Short mmCIF file of C-alpha atoms in Angstrom, two decimals:
data_model
loop_
_atom_site.label_atom_id
_atom_site.label_comp_id
_atom_site.label_asym_id
_atom_site.label_seq_id
_atom_site.Cartn_x
_atom_site.Cartn_y
_atom_site.Cartn_z
CA UNK A 1 -4.93 16.33 -6.92
CA UNK A 2 -4.74 12.93 -4.35
CA UNK A 3 -3.26 9.39 -5.34
CA UNK A 4 -4.14 6.36 -3.89
CA UNK A 5 -0.96 4.18 -3.21
CA UNK A 6 -2.58 1.25 -2.37
CA UNK A 7 -6.03 -0.19 -3.55
CA UNK A 8 -7.19 -3.64 -4.98
CA UNK A 9 -8.71 -3.13 -8.07
CA UNK A 10 -9.08 -6.69 -8.83
CA UNK A 11 -11.33 -7.45 -5.86
CA UNK A 12 -13.38 -4.65 -6.47
CA UNK A 13 -14.12 -6.40 -9.66
CA UNK A 14 -14.46 -9.68 -8.16
CA UNK A 15 -17.22 -8.07 -5.93
CA UNK A 16 -19.05 -7.31 -8.99
CA UNK A 17 -18.83 -3.43 -8.68
CA UNK A 18 -18.56 -1.95 -12.21
CA UNK A 19 -14.87 -0.48 -12.38
CA UNK A 20 -16.18 1.82 -15.29
CA UNK A 21 -18.04 3.51 -12.32
CA UNK A 22 -15.18 3.68 -9.41
CA UNK A 23 -12.68 4.70 -11.85
CA UNK A 24 -14.72 7.94 -12.81
CA UNK A 25 -16.10 8.63 -8.88
CA UNK A 26 -12.15 8.55 -8.14
CA UNK A 27 -11.56 11.42 -10.59
CA UNK A 28 -14.73 13.35 -10.17
CA UNK A 29 -13.27 13.41 -6.02
CA UNK A 30 -9.70 14.79 -7.34
CA UNK A 31 -8.16 11.11 -6.95
CA UNK A 32 -6.84 11.21 -10.19
CA UNK A 33 -4.21 8.34 -10.02
CA UNK A 34 -4.26 5.05 -8.26
CA UNK A 35 -1.96 2.38 -7.68
CA UNK A 36 -3.88 -1.13 -7.65
CA UNK A 37 -1.78 -3.91 -5.68
CA UNK A 38 -0.91 -7.47 -6.53
CA UNK A 39 -1.64 -10.66 -3.80
CA UNK A 40 -1.04 -13.38 -6.00
CA UNK A 41 2.15 -13.21 -8.33
CA UNK A 42 0.57 -16.10 -10.09
CA UNK A 43 -2.60 -14.08 -11.41
CA UNK A 44 -0.73 -11.17 -12.67
CA UNK A 45 -1.76 -11.59 -15.80
CA UNK A 46 -5.47 -12.38 -15.34
CA UNK A 47 -5.85 -10.13 -12.47
CA UNK A 48 -3.96 -7.07 -12.61
CA UNK A 49 -2.83 -6.53 -16.24
CA UNK A 50 -6.32 -6.18 -17.41
CA UNK A 51 -6.76 -2.68 -15.59
CA UNK A 52 -3.44 -1.23 -16.37
CA UNK A 53 -3.78 -1.99 -20.09
CA UNK A 54 -7.15 -0.12 -19.72
CA UNK A 55 -7.23 2.52 -18.04
CA UNK A 56 -4.52 5.20 -18.04
CA UNK A 57 -4.37 6.33 -15.23
CA UNK A 58 -3.84 3.23 -13.32
CA UNK A 59 -0.46 1.94 -11.90
CA UNK A 60 0.50 -1.17 -9.85
CA UNK A 61 2.66 -3.37 -7.89
CA UNK A 62 3.50 -7.59 -8.59
CA UNK A 63 3.77 -9.76 -5.73
CA UNK A 64 2.57 -12.41 -3.42
CA UNK A 65 0.49 -11.04 -0.06
CA UNK A 66 1.82 -12.97 3.34
CA UNK A 67 -1.06 -14.92 3.32
CA UNK A 68 -0.57 -16.46 -0.11
CA UNK A 69 3.06 -17.82 -0.05
CA UNK A 70 2.08 -21.52 0.64
CA UNK A 71 0.04 -21.37 -2.48
CA UNK A 72 1.73 -18.65 -4.61
CA UNK A 73 5.48 -18.87 -4.19
CA UNK A 74 7.19 -15.66 -5.55
CA UNK A 75 8.46 -15.81 -8.88
CA UNK A 76 11.03 -13.86 -8.70
CA UNK A 77 12.24 -14.16 -12.68
CA UNK A 78 8.84 -13.67 -14.14
CA UNK A 79 8.15 -10.61 -11.78
CA UNK A 80 11.32 -9.05 -12.97
CA UNK A 81 10.59 -9.72 -16.72
CA UNK A 82 7.07 -8.41 -16.09
CA UNK A 83 8.65 -5.07 -14.51
CA UNK A 84 10.77 -4.80 -17.65
CA UNK A 85 7.77 -5.34 -20.01
CA UNK A 86 5.14 -3.22 -18.26
CA UNK A 87 6.49 0.39 -17.39
CA UNK A 88 3.51 0.92 -15.23
CA UNK A 89 4.69 -1.63 -12.89
CA UNK A 90 5.82 0.83 -10.48
CA UNK A 91 6.72 -0.80 -7.52
CA UNK A 92 7.05 -4.56 -5.64
CA UNK A 93 4.49 -6.19 -3.18
CA UNK A 94 2.44 -6.81 -1.32
CA UNK A 95 4.94 -8.29 0.88
CA UNK A 96 5.52 -8.98 4.53
CA UNK A 97 4.85 -10.68 7.46
CA UNK A 98 1.86 -11.25 9.59
CA UNK A 99 1.38 -13.33 12.53
CA UNK A 100 -2.00 -12.14 13.51
CA UNK A 101 -3.15 -15.71 13.24
CA UNK A 102 -0.56 -18.13 13.92
CA UNK A 103 -2.89 -21.17 13.26
CA UNK A 104 -3.77 -20.49 10.12
CA UNK A 105 -1.09 -17.79 8.60
CA UNK A 106 2.02 -19.48 6.66
CA UNK A 107 5.08 -20.30 8.46
CA UNK A 108 7.12 -17.01 9.47
CA UNK A 109 9.76 -19.42 7.84
CA UNK A 110 8.17 -19.08 4.71
CA UNK A 111 6.73 -15.62 5.07
CA UNK A 112 10.32 -14.47 5.39
CA UNK A 113 11.92 -16.00 2.35
CA UNK A 114 9.45 -14.44 0.11
CA UNK A 115 9.83 -11.38 1.80
CA UNK A 116 13.51 -11.27 1.14
CA UNK A 117 12.75 -12.27 -2.30
CA UNK A 118 10.47 -9.39 -2.94
CA UNK A 119 13.01 -6.78 -1.26
CA UNK A 120 15.73 -8.42 -3.56
CA UNK A 121 14.14 -7.52 -6.74
CA UNK A 122 12.95 -3.97 -5.36
CA UNK A 123 16.84 -3.71 -4.74
CA UNK A 124 17.89 -4.74 -8.29
CA UNK A 125 15.33 -2.60 -9.95
CA UNK A 126 15.03 0.56 -7.65
CA UNK A 127 11.36 0.29 -7.03
CA UNK A 128 9.63 0.52 -3.94
CA UNK A 129 8.50 -2.42 -1.77
CA UNK A 130 5.39 -2.62 -0.46
CA UNK A 131 5.39 -4.00 2.87
CA UNK A 132 2.46 -5.41 5.40
CA UNK A 133 3.04 -6.07 8.88
CA UNK A 134 1.00 -7.32 11.40
CA UNK A 135 1.60 -8.66 14.84
CA UNK A 136 5.24 -8.54 13.52
CA UNK A 137 6.77 -5.82 14.43
CA UNK A 138 10.02 -7.31 14.97
CA UNK A 139 10.21 -9.58 12.70
CA UNK A 140 9.49 -7.21 9.90
CA UNK A 141 12.20 -4.95 11.30
CA UNK A 142 14.92 -7.56 11.08
CA UNK A 143 14.14 -8.77 7.55
CA UNK A 144 14.31 -4.63 6.60
CA UNK A 145 17.41 -3.91 8.12
CA UNK A 146 18.98 -5.91 5.84
CA UNK A 147 17.74 -4.04 2.84
CA UNK A 148 18.65 -0.47 4.12
CA UNK A 149 19.15 0.99 0.91
CA UNK A 150 15.49 -0.11 -0.65
CA UNK A 151 12.38 2.57 -1.11
CA UNK A 152 9.84 0.84 1.80
CA UNK A 153 6.41 1.79 2.23
CA UNK A 154 4.70 0.57 5.40
CA UNK A 155 1.34 0.01 4.00
CA UNK A 156 -1.86 0.82 6.14
CA UNK A 157 0.28 1.36 9.26
CA UNK A 158 -1.47 0.69 12.74
CA UNK A 159 1.66 -0.35 14.73
CA UNK A 160 3.76 0.97 17.74
CA UNK A 161 4.91 4.52 17.81
CA UNK A 162 8.61 2.43 18.50
CA UNK A 163 7.65 0.61 15.43
CA UNK A 164 7.24 3.82 13.62
CA UNK A 165 10.35 5.05 14.88
CA UNK A 166 12.15 2.39 13.70
CA UNK A 167 10.67 2.27 10.30
CA UNK A 168 11.52 5.98 10.15
CA UNK A 169 15.01 5.03 11.00
CA UNK A 170 15.44 2.43 8.18
CA UNK A 171 14.08 5.14 5.55
CA UNK A 172 10.39 3.83 5.12
CA UNK A 173 7.50 5.71 4.27
CA UNK A 174 4.43 5.31 6.33
CA UNK A 175 1.16 5.12 4.76
CA UNK A 176 -1.96 6.04 6.68
CA UNK A 177 -5.44 4.43 5.84
CA UNK A 178 -9.08 5.00 6.20
CA UNK A 179 -8.44 3.30 9.93
CA UNK A 180 -7.69 6.62 10.94
CA UNK A 181 -11.04 7.93 10.93
CA UNK A 182 -12.45 5.50 13.53
CA UNK A 183 -13.53 6.37 16.64
CA UNK A 184 -11.00 3.87 18.33
CA UNK A 185 -8.10 4.58 16.54
CA UNK A 186 -6.77 7.06 18.98
CA UNK A 187 -3.50 5.54 18.78
CA UNK A 188 -3.03 5.88 14.93
CA UNK A 189 -4.11 9.84 15.39
CA UNK A 190 -1.46 10.41 17.53
CA UNK A 191 1.09 9.05 14.80
CA UNK A 192 -0.13 11.56 12.80
CA UNK A 193 1.97 14.14 14.97
CA UNK A 194 4.96 12.08 15.38
CA UNK A 195 5.63 10.74 11.29
CA UNK A 196 7.26 13.55 9.16
CA UNK A 197 5.03 14.88 6.75
CA UNK A 198 7.78 14.44 3.69
CA UNK A 199 7.34 10.47 4.46
CA UNK A 200 3.64 10.42 5.06
CA UNK A 201 1.47 8.55 2.17
CA UNK A 202 -2.18 7.88 2.18
CA UNK A 203 -4.28 4.98 0.83
CA UNK A 204 -7.64 3.68 0.90
CA UNK A 205 -6.55 -0.13 0.74
CA UNK A 206 -10.16 -0.32 -1.20
CA UNK A 207 -12.32 -2.79 -0.92
CA UNK A 208 -11.57 -2.60 2.97
CA UNK A 209 -11.52 -0.20 5.71
CA UNK A 210 -13.58 2.41 4.11
CA UNK A 211 -13.33 5.61 6.44
CA UNK A 212 -16.06 7.23 8.17
CA UNK A 213 -18.66 8.25 6.97
CA UNK A 214 -18.96 5.30 5.03
CA UNK A 215 -17.41 2.67 7.60
CA UNK A 216 -18.94 -0.80 6.78
CA UNK A 217 -19.60 0.25 3.51
CA UNK A 218 -17.20 -1.49 0.25
CA UNK A 219 -14.52 1.12 0.43
CA UNK A 220 -13.48 2.77 -3.11
CA UNK A 221 -10.46 5.30 -4.26
CA UNK A 222 -13.11 8.22 -4.41
CA UNK A 223 -13.06 7.88 -0.48
CA UNK A 224 -9.37 8.91 -0.11
CA UNK A 225 -10.53 12.24 -0.14
CA UNK A 226 -12.25 12.05 3.40
CA UNK A 227 -9.05 10.64 4.75
CA UNK A 228 -7.12 13.24 3.49
CA UNK A 229 -9.50 16.04 4.42
CA UNK A 230 -9.34 14.04 8.07
CA UNK A 231 -5.86 14.36 8.32
CA UNK A 232 -5.82 17.68 7.40
CA UNK A 233 -8.18 18.92 9.85
CA UNK A 234 -6.49 17.13 12.89
CA UNK A 235 -3.20 18.51 11.47
CA UNK A 236 -4.49 21.98 11.15
CA UNK A 237 -3.00 22.63 7.68
CA UNK A 238 -4.93 23.51 4.81
CA UNK A 239 -6.52 20.81 2.65
CA UNK A 240 -4.96 22.14 -0.33
CA UNK A 241 -1.77 22.48 1.13
CA UNK A 242 -1.78 18.65 2.69
CA UNK A 243 -2.70 17.53 -0.51
CA UNK A 244 0.26 19.08 -2.27
CA UNK A 245 2.70 17.65 0.00
CA UNK A 246 1.20 13.92 -0.16
CA UNK A 247 1.18 14.02 -3.61
CA UNK A 248 4.79 15.36 -3.86
CA UNK A 249 5.63 12.76 -1.78
CA UNK A 250 3.98 9.86 -3.84
CA UNK A 251 5.92 11.38 -6.94
CA UNK A 252 9.31 11.46 -5.91
CA UNK A 253 8.60 7.99 -4.29
CA UNK A 254 6.98 5.93 -7.47
CA UNK A 255 7.89 8.56 -10.35
CA UNK A 256 4.93 9.39 -11.41
#
């Protein structure tokens, strides 16, 4: 069994895909559970809630992506109420800091304020916080280091070895996406030897970042198995053993 810890089923629906078919294919590939990640808190009832209500094996987060903080201020009280009302909300985010496009990204100040509110909620109700960090390694550490008791997931990790070390020292889990299968992703592959297996997660980030051999196509949770096979072969582990370890990590962290 595998669990996709990060995808965006609402985006897949928006693209016009048959979500019933997507969910069925994931189950057939051995991806038995899915966590669909919120990027707009104010759209949670419209974009996320119908999905988790329809599919028994789909869970979710609630939060505002750092790129969206200027158009969707994270409403702490709204999110808290939703977490209390819907037990299938098992994490907060995705939140974080993205400075990759300084001309178009929201200001660091606004991103940081939103990030801190997400972390505060995660701390207060003991749910993991899903962190997006791009071109903002030190800025991310500066914030997360003030929330050392939080459960943290560094999603779709593409950072440096030093950043990985700092995240691990703060107790974070590091999540690897299908990028690791790309020919030019040697630095991410090198991280596989550094990240303790009991602190590793895997994800699709679907519909983005489809792994080889699907690169360039729409990603989907079913393709998580390809990433898992690739990593297990790289680490010279039996696939079943690797899947067992990663699934145990997910069960411990997300309590599912």
